Amino acid sequence: MPKGDTHIAACLIGWPAAHSRSPLIHHYWLRTLGIPGGYSIESVPPEGFAEFVLNLKTHGYSGANVTIPHKERALLLTAPDERARAVGAANTLYYDGDVLRSTNTDVEGFIDNLDASAPGWDRTPHAVVLGAGGSSRAVLFGLLERGIQRIALANRSIERARALADLFGERVVPIAWTDAPAALPGAGLLVNTTSLGMKGQPSLDLDLAPLPADATVADLVYVPLETELLAEARGRGLRTADGLGMLLHQAVRGFELWFGARPHVTAELRALVEADLLAHT
């Protein structure tokens, strides 16, 4: 959608959604780019989601982000692209003429944050991914697209890991959760996609000593800003990529689709969101 004098509005649809930092991010970009637009939160229960999405323009919106628990349903109500179909969830909706299309920007949010935080991370042929939930699907898609040759996927329910391996192919190797430490030697990348280490959740108890000295550790958790996993990784001199960086980078393409200008993730924006997180956690 071209930038112009028209006030363009987008929103975040979730249930609940009040905790989201997306308005802070998008209002920062609207202000710094001088675009007369808006971004709101819409708390929509599951029973009202279809009506809201199918009448998005009537509700005054040119596009939307979608969060829990609506991401899978959004896929069925829109025209999804390859990424959204592969991940099995849509988090960004936008109009192409009168067609409501959807995509998943978690993939590039994860990959772009890795590129910014640990350039050259993709020189490794081997990675270890912890967790087999929705976030894991986006991570696996991004790593495979980037050319990682072998991904050990550890999950407490190995059946769920096997299901993702069946979906993504033989380069994804399902392993038992207890076998994760044995997969670390030779792995140039470790990614935590679970909620372990998040505020209010159990810690992720994993010794990083077997990782190579040039490995990168990524954690999708961003509350707290520095998880115990990332603190241990930094203490060992390993490069890290945190969940806040992914949150910021995943917002870029949605903004561009709605408002017609590509924003940048800056130190000022990160400091703004960090301050808000620290003030409310």
PDB file of C-alpha atoms in Angstrom:
ATOM      1  CA  MET A   1       0.000   0.000   0.000  1.00  0.00           C
ATOM      2  CA  PRO A   2       1.580   3.301  -1.070  1.00  0.00           C
ATOM      3  CA  LYS A   3       2.526   5.929   1.431  1.00  0.00           C
ATOM      4  CA  GLY A   4       0.387   9.012   1.135  1.00  0.00           C
ATOM      5  CA  ASP A   5      -1.813  11.479   2.973  1.00  0.00           C
ATOM      6  CA  THR A   6      -4.457   8.877   3.837  1.00  0.00           C
ATOM      7  CA  HIS A   7      -4.465   7.756   7.452  1.00  0.00           C
ATOM      8  CA  ILE A   8      -3.716   4.029   7.312  1.00  0.00           C
ATOM      9  CA  ALA A   9      -4.449   1.867  10.313  1.00  0.00           C
ATOM     10  CA  ALA A  10      -3.365  -1.640  11.265  1.00  0.00           C
ATOM     11  CA  CYS A  11      -3.960  -3.644  14.400  1.00  0.00           C
ATOM     12  CA  LEU A  12      -2.954  -6.627  16.478  1.00  0.00           C
ATOM     13  CA  ILE A  13      -5.658  -9.272  16.930  1.00  0.00           C
ATOM     14  CA  GLY A  14      -5.273 -11.587  19.903  1.00  0.00           C
ATOM     15  CA  TRP A  15      -7.006 -13.017  22.979  1.00  0.00           C
ATOM     16  CA  PRO A  16      -5.598 -11.698  25.224  1.00  0.00           C
ATOM     17  CA  ALA A  17      -3.494  -9.040  23.487  1.00  0.00           C
ATOM     18  CA  ALA A  18      -3.040  -6.144  25.921  1.00  0.00           C
ATOM     19  CA  HIS A  19       0.516  -7.207  26.831  1.00  0.00           C
ATOM     20  CA  SER A  20       1.840  -6.760  23.283  1.00  0.00           C
ATOM     21  CA  ARG A  21       4.725  -4.386  22.499  1.00  0.00           C
ATOM     22  CA  SER A  22       3.702  -4.178  18.823  1.00  0.00           C
ATOM     23  CA  PRO A  23       1.969  -0.768  19.177  1.00  0.00           C
ATOM     24  CA  LEU A  24       5.126   0.671  20.717  1.00  0.00           C
ATOM     25  CA  ILE A  25       7.221  -0.621  17.813  1.00  0.00           C
ATOM     26  CA  HIS A  26       4.906   0.489  15.004  1.00  0.00           C
ATOM     27  CA  HIS A  27       4.130   3.894  16.507  1.00  0.00           C
ATOM     28  CA  TYR A  28       7.878   4.523  16.788  1.00  0.00           C
ATOM     29  CA  TRP A  29       8.314   3.801  13.082  1.00  0.00           C
ATOM     30  CA  LEU A  30       5.250   5.850  12.086  1.00  0.00           C
ATOM     31  CA  ARG A  31       6.611   8.801  14.060  1.00  0.00           C
ATOM     32  CA  THR A  32      10.209   8.582  12.823  1.00  0.00           C
ATOM     33  CA  LEU A  33       9.150   8.055   9.182  1.00  0.00           C
ATOM     34  CA  GLY A  34       6.510  10.794   9.312  1.00  0.00           C
ATOM     35  CA  ILE A  35       3.662   8.545   8.186  1.00  0.00           C
ATOM     36  CA  PRO A  36       0.092   9.509   9.214  1.00  0.00           C
ATOM     37  CA  GLY A  37      -0.971   6.081  10.377  1.00  0.00           C
ATOM     38  CA  GLY A  38      -2.132   4.185  13.414  1.00  0.00           C
ATOM     39  CA  TYR A  39      -1.763   0.807  15.099  1.00  0.00           C
ATOM     40  CA  SER A  40      -4.204  -0.527  17.673  1.00  0.00           C
ATOM     41  CA  ILE A  41      -4.830  -3.608  19.790  1.00  0.00           C
ATOM     42  CA  GLU A  42      -8.030  -5.567  19.189  1.00  0.00           C
ATOM     43  CA  SER A  43      -8.857  -8.187  21.813  1.00  0.00           C
ATOM     44  CA  VAL A  44     -11.053 -10.593  19.856  1.00  0.00           C
ATOM     45  CA  PRO A  45     -12.284 -13.887  21.351  1.00  0.00           C
ATOM     46  CA  PRO A  46     -12.099 -17.046  19.211  1.00  0.00           C
ATOM     47  CA  GLU A  47     -15.839 -17.034  18.497  1.00  0.00           C
ATOM     48  CA  GLY A  48     -15.604 -13.544  17.000  1.00  0.00           C
ATOM     49  CA  PHE A  49     -12.350 -13.943  15.080  1.00  0.00           C
ATOM     50  CA  ALA A  50     -13.739 -15.029  11.693  1.00  0.00           C
ATOM     51  CA  GLU A  51     -16.235 -12.152  11.535  1.00  0.00           C
ATOM     52  CA  PHE A  52     -13.571  -9.625  12.521  1.00  0.00           C
ATOM     53  CA  VAL A  53     -10.958 -10.827  10.005  1.00  0.00           C
ATOM     54  CA  LEU A  54     -13.361 -11.244   7.094  1.00  0.00           C
ATOM     55  CA  ASN A  55     -14.567  -7.676   7.678  1.00  0.00           C
ATOM     56  CA  LEU A  56     -11.192  -6.121   8.473  1.00  0.00           C
ATOM     57  CA  LYS A  57     -11.732  -3.124   6.171  1.00  0.00           C
ATOM     58  CA  THR A  58     -15.176  -2.503   7.654  1.00  0.00           C
ATOM     59  CA  HIS A  59     -13.521  -2.341  11.069  1.00  0.00           C
ATOM     60  CA  GLY A  60     -11.224   0.370   9.687  1.00  0.00           C
ATOM     61  CA  TYR A  61      -8.023  -1.588   9.123  1.00  0.00           C
ATOM     62  CA  SER A  62      -5.777  -2.076   6.108  1.00  0.00           C
ATOM     63  CA  GLY A  63      -3.939  -4.994   7.680  1.00  0.00           C
ATOM     64  CA  ALA A  64      -3.223  -6.780  10.910  1.00  0.00           C
ATOM     65  CA  ASN A  65      -0.907  -8.830  13.031  1.00  0.00           C
ATOM     66  CA  VAL A  66      -2.353 -12.000  14.509  1.00  0.00           C
ATOM     67  CA  THR A  67      -1.199 -13.600  17.741  1.00  0.00           C
ATOM     68  CA  ILE A  68      -2.241 -16.408  20.085  1.00  0.00           C
ATOM     69  CA  PRO A  69      -4.667 -18.157  19.788  1.00  0.00           C
ATOM     70  CA  HIS A  70      -5.622 -17.099  16.257  1.00  0.00           C
ATOM     71  CA  LYS A  71      -2.565 -17.814  14.093  1.00  0.00           C
ATOM     72  CA  GLU A  72      -3.713 -21.189  12.741  1.00  0.00           C
ATOM     73  CA  ARG A  73      -7.266 -19.975  12.119  1.00  0.00           C
ATOM     74  CA  ALA A  74      -5.952 -16.954  10.226  1.00  0.00           C
ATOM     75  CA  LEU A  75      -4.307 -19.322   7.765  1.00  0.00           C
ATOM     76  CA  LEU A  76      -7.693 -20.847   6.856  1.00  0.00           C
ATOM     77  CA  LEU A  77      -9.497 -17.524   6.443  1.00  0.00           C
ATOM     78  CA  THR A  78      -6.939 -15.862   4.136  1.00  0.00           C
ATOM     79  CA  ALA A  79      -4.808 -16.542   1.063  1.00  0.00           C
ATOM     80  CA  PRO A  80      -1.514 -17.682   2.679  1.00  0.00           C
ATOM     81  CA  ASP A  81       1.918 -17.600   1.050  1.00  0.00           C
ATOM     82  CA  GLU A  82       4.473 -20.439   1.080  1.00  0.00           C
ATOM     83  CA  ARG A  83       5.985 -19.413   4.403  1.00  0.00           C
ATOM     84  CA  ALA A  84       2.669 -19.245   6.215  1.00  0.00           C
ATOM     85  CA  ARG A  85       1.631 -22.634   4.802  1.00  0.00           C
ATOM     86  CA  ALA A  86       4.957 -24.249   5.720  1.00  0.00           C
ATOM     87  CA  VAL A  87       4.894 -22.855   9.247  1.00  0.00           C
ATOM     88  CA  GLY A  88       1.210 -23.710   9.640  1.00  0.00           C
ATOM     89  CA  ALA A  89       0.335 -20.295  10.994  1.00  0.00           C
ATOM     90  CA  ALA A  90      -0.123 -16.708   9.818  1.00  0.00           C
ATOM     91  CA  ASN A  91       0.912 -13.701  11.883  1.00  0.00           C
ATOM     92  CA  THR A  92       0.567 -10.894   9.303  1.00  0.00           C
ATOM     93  CA  LEU A  93      -2.479 -10.058   7.167  1.00  0.00           C
ATOM     94  CA  TYR A  94      -2.576  -7.556   4.315  1.00  0.00           C
ATOM     95  CA  TYR A  95      -4.741  -6.669   1.334  1.00  0.00           C
ATOM     96  CA  ASP A  96      -3.728  -7.264  -2.267  1.00  0.00           C
ATOM     97  CA  GLY A  97      -6.553  -5.416  -3.986  1.00  0.00           C
ATOM     98  CA  ASP A  98      -9.620  -6.997  -2.419  1.00  0.00           C
ATOM     99  CA  VAL A  99      -7.838 -10.249  -1.560  1.00  0.00           C
ATOM    100  CA  LEU A 100      -6.827 -10.672   2.079  1.00  0.00           C
ATOM    101  CA  ARG A 101      -3.441 -12.378   2.031  1.00  0.00           C
ATOM    102  CA  SER A 102      -1.334 -13.706   4.879  1.00  0.00           C
ATOM    103  CA  THR A 103       2.282 -14.466   5.623  1.00  0.00           C
ATOM    104  CA  ASN A 104       4.460 -15.442   8.560  1.00  0.00           C
ATOM    105  CA  THR A 105       7.219 -12.999   9.463  1.00  0.00           C
ATOM    106  CA  ASP A 106       8.549 -15.065  12.377  1.00  0.00           C
ATOM    107  CA  VAL A 107      10.856 -16.770   9.862  1.00  0.00           C
ATOM    108  CA  GLU A 108      12.659 -13.612   8.780  1.00  0.00           C
ATOM    109  CA  GLY A 109      12.416 -12.166  12.283  1.00  0.00           C
ATOM    110  CA  PHE A 110      14.470 -15.091  13.542  1.00  0.00           C
ATOM    111  CA  ILE A 111      16.914 -15.179  10.611  1.00  0.00           C
ATOM    112  CA  ASP A 112      17.402 -11.389  10.337  1.00  0.00           C
ATOM    113  CA  ASN A 113      18.068 -11.181  14.071  1.00  0.00           C
ATOM    114  CA  LEU A 114      20.694 -13.933  13.784  1.00  0.00           C
ATOM    115  CA  ASP A 115      22.334 -12.104  10.876  1.00  0.00           C
ATOM    116  CA  ALA A 116      22.433  -8.863  12.873  1.00  0.00           C
ATOM    117  CA  SER A 117      23.605 -10.455  16.130  1.00  0.00           C
ATOM    118  CA  ALA A 118      26.038 -13.106  14.869  1.00  0.00           C
ATOM    119  CA  PRO A 119      27.141 -12.519  11.261  1.00  0.00           C
ATOM    120  CA  GLY A 120      28.386 -15.717   9.649  1.00  0.00           C
ATOM    121  CA  TRP A 121      26.374 -17.975  11.960  1.00  0.00           C
ATOM    122  CA  ASP A 122      25.213 -19.954   8.919  1.00  0.00           C
ATOM    123  CA  ARG A 123      28.677 -21.283   8.119  1.00  0.00           C
ATOM    124  CA  THR A 124      27.906 -24.227  10.377  1.00  0.00           C
ATOM    125  CA  PRO A 125      26.322 -27.325   8.815  1.00  0.00           C
ATOM    126  CA  HIS A 126      24.793 -28.476  12.117  1.00  0.00           C
ATOM    127  CA  ALA A 127      22.264 -26.954  14.519  1.00  0.00           C
ATOM    128  CA  VAL A 128      20.311 -28.062  17.582  1.00  0.00           C
ATOM    129  CA  VAL A 129      16.750 -26.801  18.105  1.00  0.00           C
ATOM    130  CA  LEU A 130      14.924 -27.245  21.420  1.00  0.00           C
ATOM    131  CA  GLY A 131      11.145 -27.527  21.239  1.00  0.00           C
ATOM    132  CA  ALA A 132       8.639 -28.608  18.600  1.00  0.00           C
ATOM    133  CA  GLY A 133       5.858 -26.036  18.952  1.00  0.00           C
ATOM    134  CA  GLY A 134       4.675 -23.335  16.567  1.00  0.00           C
ATOM    135  CA  SER A 135       7.790 -21.191  16.959  1.00  0.00           C
ATOM    136  CA  SER A 136       9.957 -24.196  16.179  1.00  0.00           C
ATOM    137  CA  ARG A 137       8.269 -24.582  12.791  1.00  0.00           C
ATOM    138  CA  ALA A 138       9.272 -21.041  11.815  1.00  0.00           C
ATOM    139  CA  VAL A 139      12.831 -21.628  13.039  1.00  0.00           C
ATOM    140  CA  LEU A 140      13.164 -24.924  11.154  1.00  0.00           C
ATOM    141  CA  PHE A 141      11.832 -23.380   7.941  1.00  0.00           C
ATOM    142  CA  GLY A 142      14.315 -20.505   8.191  1.00  0.00           C
ATOM    143  CA  LEU A 143      17.317 -22.726   8.965  1.00  0.00           C
ATOM    144  CA  LEU A 144      16.546 -25.141   6.141  1.00  0.00           C
ATOM    145  CA  GLU A 145      15.973 -22.281   3.695  1.00  0.00           C
ATOM    146  CA  ARG A 146      19.344 -20.866   4.727  1.00  0.00           C
ATOM    147  CA  GLY A 147      21.087 -24.164   3.958  1.00  0.00           C
ATOM    148  CA  ILE A 148      21.721 -25.774   7.351  1.00  0.00           C
ATOM    149  CA  GLN A 149      22.345 -29.431   6.522  1.00  0.00           C
ATOM    150  CA  ARG A 150      21.424 -31.189   9.767  1.00  0.00           C
ATOM    151  CA  ILE A 151      19.140 -30.039  12.568  1.00  0.00           C
ATOM    152  CA  ALA A 152      18.783 -32.128  15.706  1.00  0.00           C
ATOM    153  CA  LEU A 153      15.286 -31.427  17.049  1.00  0.00           C
ATOM    154  CA  ALA A 154      14.839 -32.200  20.757  1.00  0.00           C
ATOM    155  CA  ASN A 155      11.439 -32.209  22.406  1.00  0.00           C
ATOM    156  CA  ARG A 156       9.987 -33.699  25.577  1.00  0.00           C
ATOM    157  CA  SER A 157       7.417 -35.455  23.392  1.00  0.00           C
ATOM    158  CA  ILE A 158       9.538 -37.096  20.718  1.00  0.00           C
ATOM    159  CA  GLU A 159       6.363 -37.855  18.771  1.00  0.00           C
ATOM    160  CA  ARG A 160       5.903 -34.117  18.137  1.00  0.00           C
ATOM    161  CA  ALA A 161       9.534 -33.858  17.037  1.00  0.00           C
ATOM    162  CA  ARG A 162       9.008 -36.788  14.672  1.00  0.00           C
ATOM    163  CA  ALA A 163       5.917 -35.122  13.231  1.00  0.00           C
ATOM    164  CA  LEU A 164       7.936 -32.012  12.357  1.00  0.00           C
ATOM    165  CA  ALA A 165      10.741 -34.129  10.939  1.00  0.00           C
ATOM    166  CA  ASP A 166       8.205 -35.854   8.697  1.00  0.00           C
ATOM    167  CA  LEU A 167       6.946 -32.443   7.598  1.00  0.00           C
ATOM    168  CA  PHE A 168      10.316 -30.807   6.934  1.00  0.00           C
ATOM    169  CA  GLY A 169      12.325 -33.761   5.643  1.00  0.00           C
ATOM    170  CA  GLU A 170      15.375 -35.832   6.421  1.00  0.00           C
ATOM    171  CA  ARG A 171      17.632 -32.901   7.333  1.00  0.00           C
ATOM    172  CA  VAL A 172      15.604 -32.598  10.568  1.00  0.00           C
ATOM    173  CA  VAL A 173      16.524 -35.411  12.955  1.00  0.00           C
ATOM    174  CA  PRO A 174      14.197 -35.933  15.959  1.00  0.00           C
ATOM    175  CA  ILE A 175      15.929 -36.790  19.229  1.00  0.00           C
ATOM    176  CA  ALA A 176      14.808 -37.393  22.801  1.00  0.00           C
ATOM    177  CA  TRP A 177      14.976 -34.380  25.138  1.00  0.00           C
ATOM    178  CA  THR A 178      17.531 -36.195  27.287  1.00  0.00           C
ATOM    179  CA  ASP A 179      19.774 -36.654  24.236  1.00  0.00           C
ATOM    180  CA  ALA A 180      20.140 -32.894  23.623  1.00  0.00           C
ATOM    181  CA  PRO A 181      23.499 -32.617  25.474  1.00  0.00           C
ATOM    182  CA  ALA A 182      24.982 -35.347  23.278  1.00  0.00           C
ATOM    183  CA  ALA A 183      23.972 -33.366  20.162  1.00  0.00           C
ATOM    184  CA  LEU A 184      25.861 -30.201  21.166  1.00  0.00           C
ATOM    185  CA  PRO A 185      29.453 -31.165  20.153  1.00  0.00           C
ATOM    186  CA  GLY A 186      29.971 -29.942  16.594  1.00  0.00           C
ATOM    187  CA  ALA A 187      26.781 -27.857  16.537  1.00  0.00           C
ATOM    188  CA  GLY A 188      27.443 -24.276  15.507  1.00  0.00           C
ATOM    189  CA  LEU A 189      23.989 -23.095  16.534  1.00  0.00           C
ATOM    190  CA  LEU A 190      21.698 -23.837  19.489  1.00  0.00           C
ATOM    191  CA  VAL A 191      18.157 -22.430  19.471  1.00  0.00           C
ATOM    192  CA  ASN A 192      15.670 -22.501  22.353  1.00  0.00           C
ATOM    193  CA  THR A 193      12.087 -22.227  21.078  1.00  0.00           C
ATOM    194  CA  THR A 194      10.498 -23.437  24.337  1.00  0.00           C
ATOM    195  CA  SER A 195       9.114 -21.308  27.169  1.00  0.00           C
ATOM    196  CA  LEU A 196      11.760 -22.685  29.551  1.00  0.00           C
ATOM    197  CA  GLY A 197      13.667 -19.783  31.048  1.00  0.00           C
ATOM    198  CA  MET A 198      10.764 -17.373  30.607  1.00  0.00           C
ATOM    199  CA  LYS A 199       9.685 -15.404  33.666  1.00  0.00           C
ATOM    200  CA  GLY A 200       7.423 -17.637  35.741  1.00  0.00           C
ATOM    201  CA  GLN A 201       8.539 -20.816  33.940  1.00  0.00           C
ATOM    202  CA  PRO A 202      11.109 -23.443  34.960  1.00  0.00           C
ATOM    203  CA  SER A 203      14.687 -22.775  33.912  1.00  0.00           C
ATOM    204  CA  LEU A 204      16.327 -24.497  30.964  1.00  0.00           C
ATOM    205  CA  ASP A 205      18.906 -26.752  32.554  1.00  0.00           C
ATOM    206  CA  LEU A 206      21.472 -27.426  29.824  1.00  0.00           C
ATOM    207  CA  ASP A 207      25.248 -27.398  30.119  1.00  0.00           C
ATOM    208  CA  LEU A 208      26.721 -25.501  27.163  1.00  0.00           C
ATOM    209  CA  ALA A 209      30.272 -26.753  27.692  1.00  0.00           C
ATOM    210  CA  PRO A 210      30.124 -29.240  24.767  1.00  0.00           C
ATOM    211  CA  LEU A 211      29.363 -26.463  22.234  1.00  0.00           C
ATOM    212  CA  PRO A 212      32.237 -25.362  19.970  1.00  0.00           C
ATOM    213  CA  ALA A 213      33.933 -22.089  20.939  1.00  0.00           C
ATOM    214  CA  ASP A 214      32.580 -20.352  17.815  1.00  0.00           C
ATOM    215  CA  ALA A 215      28.958 -21.455  18.312  1.00  0.00           C
ATOM    216  CA  THR A 216      25.952 -19.127  18.490  1.00  0.00           C
ATOM    217  CA  VAL A 217      23.138 -19.489  21.028  1.00  0.00           C
ATOM    218  CA  ALA A 218      19.685 -18.057  20.263  1.00  0.00           C
ATOM    219  CA  ASP A 219      16.747 -17.837  22.673  1.00  0.00           C
ATOM    220  CA  LEU A 220      13.263 -16.806  21.544  1.00  0.00           C
ATOM    221  CA  VAL A 221      12.287 -15.820  25.104  1.00  0.00           C
ATOM    222  CA  TYR A 222      12.437 -12.047  25.720  1.00  0.00           C
ATOM    223  CA  VAL A 223      11.113 -11.810  29.274  1.00  0.00           C
ATOM    224  CA  PRO A 224      13.597 -11.657  30.918  1.00  0.00           C
ATOM    225  CA  LEU A 225      15.733  -9.842  28.340  1.00  0.00           C
ATOM    226  CA  GLU A 226      18.709 -12.014  29.236  1.00  0.00           C
ATOM    227  CA  THR A 227      17.735 -15.579  30.043  1.00  0.00           C
ATOM    228  CA  GLU A 228      19.955 -17.888  32.051  1.00  0.00           C
ATOM    229  CA  LEU A 229      20.768 -19.681  28.787  1.00  0.00           C
ATOM    230  CA  LEU A 230      22.037 -16.481  27.141  1.00  0.00           C
ATOM    231  CA  ALA A 231      23.893 -15.419  30.286  1.00  0.00           C
ATOM    232  CA  GLU A 232      25.746 -18.740  30.364  1.00  0.00           C
ATOM    233  CA  ALA A 233      26.493 -18.506  26.645  1.00  0.00           C
ATOM    234  CA  ARG A 234      27.940 -15.005  26.988  1.00  0.00           C
ATOM    235  CA  GLY A 235      29.905 -16.139  30.020  1.00  0.00           C
ATOM    236  CA  ARG A 236      31.526 -18.755  27.812  1.00  0.00           C
ATOM    237  CA  GLY A 237      32.326 -16.192  25.116  1.00  0.00           C
ATOM    238  CA  LEU A 238      29.715 -17.518  22.692  1.00  0.00           C
ATOM    239  CA  ARG A 239      27.756 -15.219  20.411  1.00  0.00           C
ATOM    240  CA  THR A 240      24.067 -14.796  21.220  1.00  0.00           C
ATOM    241  CA  ALA A 241      20.792 -13.666  19.656  1.00  0.00           C
ATOM    242  CA  ASP A 242      17.931 -12.794  22.000  1.00  0.00           C
ATOM    243  CA  GLY A 243      14.169 -12.916  21.740  1.00  0.00           C
ATOM    244  CA  LEU A 244      13.712  -9.149  21.738  1.00  0.00           C
ATOM    245  CA  GLY A 245      15.794  -8.880  18.579  1.00  0.00           C
ATOM    246  CA  MET A 246      13.527 -11.404  16.866  1.00  0.00           C
ATOM    247  CA  LEU A 247      10.430  -9.518  18.049  1.00  0.00           C
ATOM    248  CA  LEU A 248      11.729  -6.297  16.504  1.00  0.00           C
ATOM    249  CA  HIS A 249      12.853  -7.833  13.217  1.00  0.00           C
ATOM    250  CA  GLN A 250       9.626  -9.782  12.674  1.00  0.00           C
ATOM    251  CA  ALA A 251       7.677  -6.504  12.709  1.00  0.00           C
ATOM    252  CA  VAL A 252       9.550  -4.978   9.737  1.00  0.00           C
ATOM    253  CA  ARG A 253       7.770  -6.568   6.772  1.00  0.00           C
ATOM    254  CA  GLY A 254       4.276  -6.108   8.170  1.00  0.00           C
ATOM    255  CA  PHE A 255       4.918  -2.390   8.552  1.00  0.00           C
ATOM    256  CA  GLU A 256       6.230  -2.230   4.984  1.00  0.00           C
ATOM    257  CA  LEU A 257       3.196  -4.089   3.614  1.00  0.00           C
ATOM    258  CA  TRP A 258       0.730  -1.777   5.364  1.00  0.00           C
ATOM    259  CA  PHE A 259       2.421   1.618   5.268  1.00  0.00           C
ATOM    260  CA  GLY A 260       4.596   1.412   2.139  1.00  0.00           C
ATOM    261  CA  ALA A 261       7.979   2.191   3.721  1.00  0.00           C
ATOM    262  CA  ARG A 262      10.577  -0.247   5.028  1.00  0.00           C
ATOM    263  CA  PRO A 263      11.579   0.607   8.600  1.00  0.00           C
ATOM    264  CA  HIS A 264      14.829  -0.261  10.338  1.00  0.00           C
ATOM    265  CA  VAL A 265      15.564  -1.859  13.674  1.00  0.00           C
ATOM    266  CA  THR A 266      17.699   0.723  15.468  1.00  0.00           C
ATOM    267  CA  ALA A 267      19.450   0.941  18.814  1.00  0.00           C
ATOM    268  CA  GLU A 268      16.997   3.692  19.777  1.00  0.00           C
ATOM    269  CA  LEU A 269      13.987   1.457  19.095  1.00  0.00           C
ATOM    270  CA  ARG A 270      15.519  -1.425  21.013  1.00  0.00           C
ATOM    271  CA  ALA A 271      16.246   0.849  23.987  1.00  0.00           C
ATOM    272  CA  LEU A 272      12.643   2.090  23.926  1.00  0.00           C
ATOM    273  CA  VAL A 273      11.183  -1.431  24.016  1.00  0.00           C
ATOM    274  CA  GLU A 274      13.759  -2.598  26.576  1.00  0.00           C
ATOM    275  CA  ALA A 275      12.755   0.234  28.907  1.00  0.00           C
ATOM    276  CA  ASP A 276       9.089  -0.678  28.535  1.00  0.00           C
ATOM    277  CA  LEU A 277       9.774  -4.341  29.236  1.00  0.00           C
ATOM    278  CA  LEU A 278      11.831  -3.529  32.312  1.00  0.00           C
ATOM    279  CA  ALA A 279       9.134  -1.188  33.606  1.00  0.00           C
ATOM    280  CA  HIS A 280       6.372  -3.782  33.302  1.00  0.00           C
ATOM    281  CA  THR A 281       8.064  -7.071  34.245  1.00  0.00           C
TER     282      THR A 281
END
